[in-house]
PDB file of C-alpha atoms in Angstrom:
ATOM      1  CA  LEU L1493     -30.560  -0.232  50.076  1.00 42.00           C
ATOM      2  CA  ILE L1494     -32.698   0.760  47.024  1.00 44.00           C
ATOM      3  CA  LEU L1495     -34.720  -1.912  45.792  1.00 49.00           C
ATOM      4  CA  ASN L1496     -35.105  -2.098  41.281  1.00 48.00           C
ATOM      5  CA  GLU L1497     -39.086  -2.257  41.649  1.00 51.00           C
ATOM      6  CA  ALA L1498     -39.177  -3.124  38.499  1.00 52.00           C
ATOM      7  CA  LYS L1499     -37.132  -6.600  38.875  1.00 61.00           C
ATOM      8  CA  THR L1500     -37.922  -7.069  42.426  1.00 61.00           C
ATOM      9  CA  SER L1501     -41.619  -8.622  43.456  1.00 71.00           C
ATOM     10  CA  LEU L1502     -42.722 -10.372  46.149  1.00 75.00           C
ATOM     11  CA  LYS L1503     -44.108 -13.588  45.435  1.00 74.00           C
ATOM     12  CA  ASN L1504     -46.419 -15.809  47.261  1.00 74.00           C
ATOM     13  CA  ALA L1505     -44.933 -19.196  47.145  1.00 69.00           C
ATOM     14  CA  ARG L1506     -47.685 -20.771  48.280  1.00 73.00           C
ATOM     15  CA  LYS L1507     -48.990 -20.899  45.267  1.00 76.00           C
ATOM     16  CA  GLU L1508     -46.076 -19.886  42.875  1.00 82.00           C
ATOM     17  CA  ARG L1509     -42.722 -20.954  41.886  1.00 82.00           C
ATOM     18  CA  PHE L1510     -40.077 -18.596  42.581  1.00 84.00           C
ATOM     19  CA  GLU L1511     -35.752 -19.082  41.483  1.00 84.00           C
ATOM     20  CA  PHE L1512     -32.991 -18.856  43.900  1.00 85.00           C
ATOM     21  CA  LEU L1513     -29.330 -20.328  43.405  1.00 89.00           C
ATOM     22  CA  GLY L1514     -29.799 -22.404  40.556  1.00 88.00           C
ATOM     23  CA  TYR L1515     -33.494 -24.233  42.398  1.00 88.00           C
ATOM     24  CA  GLN L1516     -36.886 -23.079  41.872  1.00 86.00           C
ATOM     25  CA  PHE L1517     -38.816 -23.300  44.935  1.00 88.00           C
ATOM     26  CA  GLY L1518     -42.609 -23.512  45.060  1.00 84.00           C
ATOM     27  CA  PRO L1519     -45.401 -25.943  44.809  1.00 80.00           C
ATOM     28  CA  HIS L1520     -44.502 -29.192  43.115  1.00 73.00           C
ATOM     29  CA  TYR L1521     -45.766 -32.536  42.369  1.00 70.00           C
ATOM     30  CA  PRO L1522     -44.288 -35.265  43.684  1.00 68.00           C
ATOM     31  CA  TYR L1523     -42.171 -37.458  41.042  1.00 63.00           C
ATOM     32  CA  LYS L1524     -44.467 -40.145  39.566  1.00 65.00           C
ATOM     33  CA  SER L1525     -47.876 -38.080  41.195  1.00 65.00           C
ATOM     34  CA  LYS L1526     -50.280 -35.613  40.138  1.00 68.00           C
ATOM     35  CA  VAL L1527     -52.757 -35.858  43.061  1.00 73.00           C
ATOM     36  CA  ARG L1528     -51.306 -33.433  45.803  1.00 76.00           C
ATOM     37  CA  MET L1529     -48.993 -30.450  45.472  1.00 76.00           C
ATOM     38  CA  CYS L1530     -46.652 -29.822  48.069  1.00 77.00           C
ATOM     39  CA  LEU L1531     -44.126 -27.035  48.313  1.00 80.00           C
ATOM     40  CA  SER L1532     -40.405 -28.569  47.603  1.00 81.00           C
ATOM     41  CA  ALA L1533     -37.174 -27.177  45.356  1.00 85.00           C
ATOM     42  CA  SER L1534     -35.872 -28.505  42.019  1.00 87.00           C
ATOM     43  CA  PRO L1535     -33.412 -27.641  39.822  1.00 91.00           C
ATOM     44  CA  SER L1536     -34.540 -24.528  37.507  1.00 91.00           C
ATOM     45  CA  LYS L1537     -34.486 -24.806  34.127  1.00 92.00           C
ATOM     46  CA  LYS L1538     -31.883 -22.345  33.112  1.00 94.00           C
ATOM     47  CA  SER L1539     -29.669 -24.655  35.978  1.00 93.00           C
ATOM     48  CA  VAL L1540     -30.659 -27.111  33.477  1.00 94.00           C
ATOM     49  CA  GLN L1541     -29.851 -25.405  30.588  1.00 95.00           C
ATOM     50  CA  ARG L1542     -26.170 -24.613  31.928  1.00 96.00           C
ATOM     51  CA  LEU L1543     -25.524 -28.437  32.267  1.00 96.00           C
ATOM     52  CA  ARG L1544     -26.431 -28.874  28.974  1.00 96.00           C
ATOM     53  CA  THR L1545     -24.419 -26.550  27.367  1.00 96.00           C
ATOM     54  CA  LYS L1546     -21.221 -27.283  29.589  1.00 96.00           C
ATOM     55  CA  VAL L1547     -21.131 -30.481  27.884  1.00 96.00           C
ATOM     56  CA  GLY L1548     -22.542 -29.686  24.563  1.00 95.00           C
ATOM     57  CA  GLU L1549     -19.394 -27.873  24.871  1.00 96.00           C
ATOM     58  CA  LEU L1550     -17.047 -30.507  25.997  1.00 96.00           C
ATOM     59  CA  LEU L1551     -18.459 -32.752  23.432  1.00 95.00           C
ATOM     60  CA  VAL L1552     -17.698 -30.863  20.255  1.00 94.00           C
ATOM     61  CA  PRO L1553     -16.818 -32.759  16.794  1.00 89.00           C
ATOM     62  CA  GLY L1554     -13.090 -30.997  17.928  1.00 90.00           C
ATOM     63  CA  ASN L1555     -12.669 -32.428  20.848  1.00 92.00           C
ATOM     64  CA  GLN L1556      -9.661 -34.811  19.774  1.00 92.00           C
ATOM     65  CA  ALA L1557      -8.605 -35.915  23.654  1.00 94.00           C
ATOM     66  CA  PRO L1558      -8.865 -39.551  24.633  1.00 94.00           C
ATOM     67  CA  TRP L1559     -12.073 -41.291  25.493  1.00 94.00           C
ATOM     68  CA  PRO L1560     -10.973 -41.943  29.009  1.00 95.00           C
ATOM     69  CA  GLU L1561     -10.073 -38.035  30.229  1.00 96.00           C
ATOM     70  CA  VAL L1562     -13.739 -37.210  27.912  1.00 96.00           C
ATOM     71  CA  CYS L1563     -15.273 -39.376  30.080  1.00 95.00           C
ATOM     72  CA  ASP L1564     -13.824 -37.935  33.133  1.00 96.00           C
ATOM     73  CA  GLU L1565     -14.475 -34.204  32.569  1.00 96.00           C
ATOM     74  CA  LEU L1566     -17.945 -35.492  31.713  1.00 96.00           C
ATOM     75  CA  ASN L1567     -18.266 -37.263  34.828  1.00 95.00           C
ATOM     76  CA  SER L1568     -16.508 -34.766  36.886  1.00 95.00           C
ATOM     77  CA  ILE L1569     -19.440 -32.357  35.616  1.00 95.00           C
ATOM     78  CA  LEU L1570     -22.177 -34.372  36.593  1.00 94.00           C
ATOM     79  CA  ARG L1571     -21.298 -35.251  39.595  1.00 93.00           C
ATOM     80  CA  GLY L1572     -20.902 -31.490  40.526  1.00 93.00           C
ATOM     81  CA  TRP L1573     -24.414 -30.542  39.487  1.00 93.00           C
ATOM     82  CA  SER L1574     -25.301 -33.742  41.307  1.00 91.00           C
ATOM     83  CA  ASN L1575     -24.266 -32.924  44.473  1.00 90.00           C
ATOM     84  CA  TYR L1576     -25.362 -29.128  44.262  1.00 91.00           C
ATOM     85  CA  PHE L1577     -29.148 -29.984  43.132  1.00 89.00           C
ATOM     86  CA  SER L1578     -29.218 -33.148  45.364  1.00 85.00           C
ATOM     87  CA  TYR L1579     -31.879 -31.385  47.403  1.00 82.00           C
ATOM     88  CA  GLY L1580     -35.540 -31.089  46.530  1.00 79.00           C
ATOM     89  CA  THR L1581     -37.301 -32.756  43.849  1.00 78.00           C
ATOM     90  CA  ARG L1582     -35.326 -33.116  41.008  1.00 83.00           C
ATOM     91  CA  ALA L1583     -36.217 -36.639  39.082  1.00 83.00           C
ATOM     92  CA  GLY L1584     -37.559 -34.402  35.907  1.00 85.00           C
ATOM     93  CA  ALA L1585     -34.430 -32.717  36.077  1.00 89.00           C
ATOM     94  CA  TYR L1586     -32.403 -35.984  36.280  1.00 91.00           C
ATOM     95  CA  ARG L1587     -34.476 -37.078  33.672  1.00 91.00           C
ATOM     96  CA  SER L1588     -33.855 -34.936  31.296  1.00 92.00           C
ATOM     97  CA  ALA L1589     -30.663 -34.072  31.605  1.00 93.00           C
ATOM     98  CA  ASN L1590     -28.836 -37.811  31.418  1.00 93.00           C
ATOM     99  CA  HIS L1591     -31.574 -37.839  28.125  1.00 94.00           C
ATOM    100  CA  TYR L1592     -29.048 -35.384  27.243  1.00 95.00           C
ATOM    101  CA  VAL L1593     -26.095 -36.641  28.121  1.00 95.00           C
ATOM    102  CA  ARG L1594     -26.433 -40.000  26.104  1.00 94.00           C
ATOM    103  CA  GLU L1595     -27.572 -38.784  22.913  1.00 94.00           C
ATOM    104  CA  GLY L1596     -24.131 -35.792  23.294  1.00 94.00           C
ATOM    105  CA  VAL L1597     -22.247 -39.174  24.114  1.00 95.00           C
ATOM    106  CA  ARG L1598     -23.713 -41.424  21.262  1.00 94.00           C
ATOM    107  CA  ARG L1599     -23.090 -38.602  18.857  1.00 93.00           C
ATOM    108  CA  PHE L1600     -19.888 -37.898  19.934  1.00 94.00           C
ATOM    109  CA  LEU L1601     -18.398 -41.467  19.602  1.00 93.00           C
ATOM    110  CA  VAL L1602     -20.566 -42.214  16.246  1.00 93.00           C
ATOM    111  CA  ARG L1603     -18.359 -39.123  14.584  1.00 92.00           C
ATOM    112  CA  ARG L1604     -15.121 -40.306  16.248  1.00 90.00           C
ATOM    113  CA  HIS L1605     -15.497 -43.785  14.881  1.00 89.00           C
ATOM    114  CA  LYS L1606     -17.307 -43.023  11.778  1.00 87.00           C
ATOM    115  CA  VAL L1607     -20.293 -44.901  12.366  1.00 85.00           C
ATOM    116  CA  ALA L1608     -22.717 -44.886   9.712  1.00 86.00           C
ATOM    117  CA  GLY L1609     -26.616 -44.260  11.158  1.00 85.00           C
ATOM    118  CA  ARG L1610     -27.283 -42.715  14.925  1.00 85.00           C
ATOM    119  CA  GLY L1611     -24.810 -45.803  16.586  1.00 84.00           C
ATOM    120  CA  ASN L1612     -28.264 -46.318  18.583  1.00 83.00           C
ATOM    121  CA  ARG L1613     -27.101 -50.769  18.585  1.00 84.00           C
ATOM    122  CA  ARG L1614     -23.208 -49.457  18.911  1.00 87.00           C
ATOM    123  CA  PHE L1615     -22.848 -47.391  21.707  1.00 90.00           C
ATOM    124  CA  SER L1616     -26.446 -48.376  23.155  1.00 89.00           C
ATOM    125  CA  TYR L1617     -27.433 -47.215  27.027  1.00 89.00           C
ATOM    126  CA  GLU L1618     -25.785 -49.995  28.411  1.00 92.00           C
ATOM    127  CA  MET L1619     -22.680 -49.392  26.978  1.00 91.00           C
ATOM    128  CA  ILE L1620     -22.667 -45.900  27.638  1.00 92.00           C
ATOM    129  CA  TYR L1621     -23.405 -46.135  31.324  1.00 91.00           C
ATOM    130  CA  GLY L1622     -21.697 -49.431  31.513  1.00 92.00           C
ATOM    131  CA  GLU L1623     -18.483 -50.624  29.594  1.00 92.00           C
ATOM    132  CA  LEU L1624     -17.372 -46.409  28.636  1.00 93.00           C
ATOM    133  CA  GLY L1625     -17.996 -45.489  32.619  1.00 92.00           C
ATOM    134  CA  VAL L1626     -20.586 -42.593  31.868  1.00 94.00           C
ATOM    135  CA  LEU L1627     -22.443 -41.641  35.378  1.00 92.00           C
ATOM    136  CA  SER L1628     -26.058 -42.221  34.958  1.00 91.00           C
ATOM    137  CA  LEU L1629     -28.359 -39.434  37.165  1.00 88.00           C
ATOM    138  CA  GLU L1630     -30.448 -41.065  37.954  1.00 84.00           C
ATOM    139  CA  ARG L1631     -28.670 -43.471  39.365  1.00 81.00           C
ATOM    140  CA  LEU L1632     -26.449 -41.276  41.362  1.00 73.00           C
ATOM    141  CA  SER L1633     -29.759 -40.383  42.953  1.00 61.00           C
ATOM    142  CA  ARG L1634     -30.761 -43.327  44.234  1.00 59.00           C
ATOM    143  CA  THR L1635     -28.137 -43.574  46.631  1.00 56.00           C
ATOM    144  CA  ALA L1636     -27.279 -41.224  49.565  1.00 52.00           C
ATOM    145  CA  PRO L1637     -26.231 -37.838  49.179  1.00 54.00           C
ATOM    146  CA  PRO L1638     -22.592 -37.129  50.129  1.00 53.00           C
ATOM    147  CA  TRP L1639     -23.657 -35.559  53.027  1.00 52.00           C
ATOM    148  CA  ALA L1640     -25.372 -38.748  54.432  1.00 50.00           C
ATOM    149  CA  LEU L1641     -22.539 -40.615  54.304  1.00 47.00           C
ATOM    150  CA  ARG L1642     -20.068 -38.793  56.607  1.00 48.00           C
TER     151      ARG L1642
END
């Protein structure tokens, strides 16, 4: 087996991060703590960007599908991503993804319903995650992971 030396390098995981299978391994600060670092894993920035791309492709202006179908597809994407990235320090990635999904859904519905402005009042946080049925990654992360329920 010949390795390309230009692309492959050994890293000290105790001091620097590396990416593998969509995760970023190495030293992390636990959520809301900037005091003590620990060795952990989190979704990589590339993985979060891929999720954003998928959501963006679903919520394009040309999508004429009824809202229940769009919502089901969106929830399927979010649930799958959440299940894969249910390990490690994930609060920051989930918060970032939630914000992108919330604003994307809001823009999608504002265009669809021809609402003036950004739609913050008509499509509030509570309405998007409540009445409209969009899954919140932050709420999903507070429940037990799927493998623990077996």
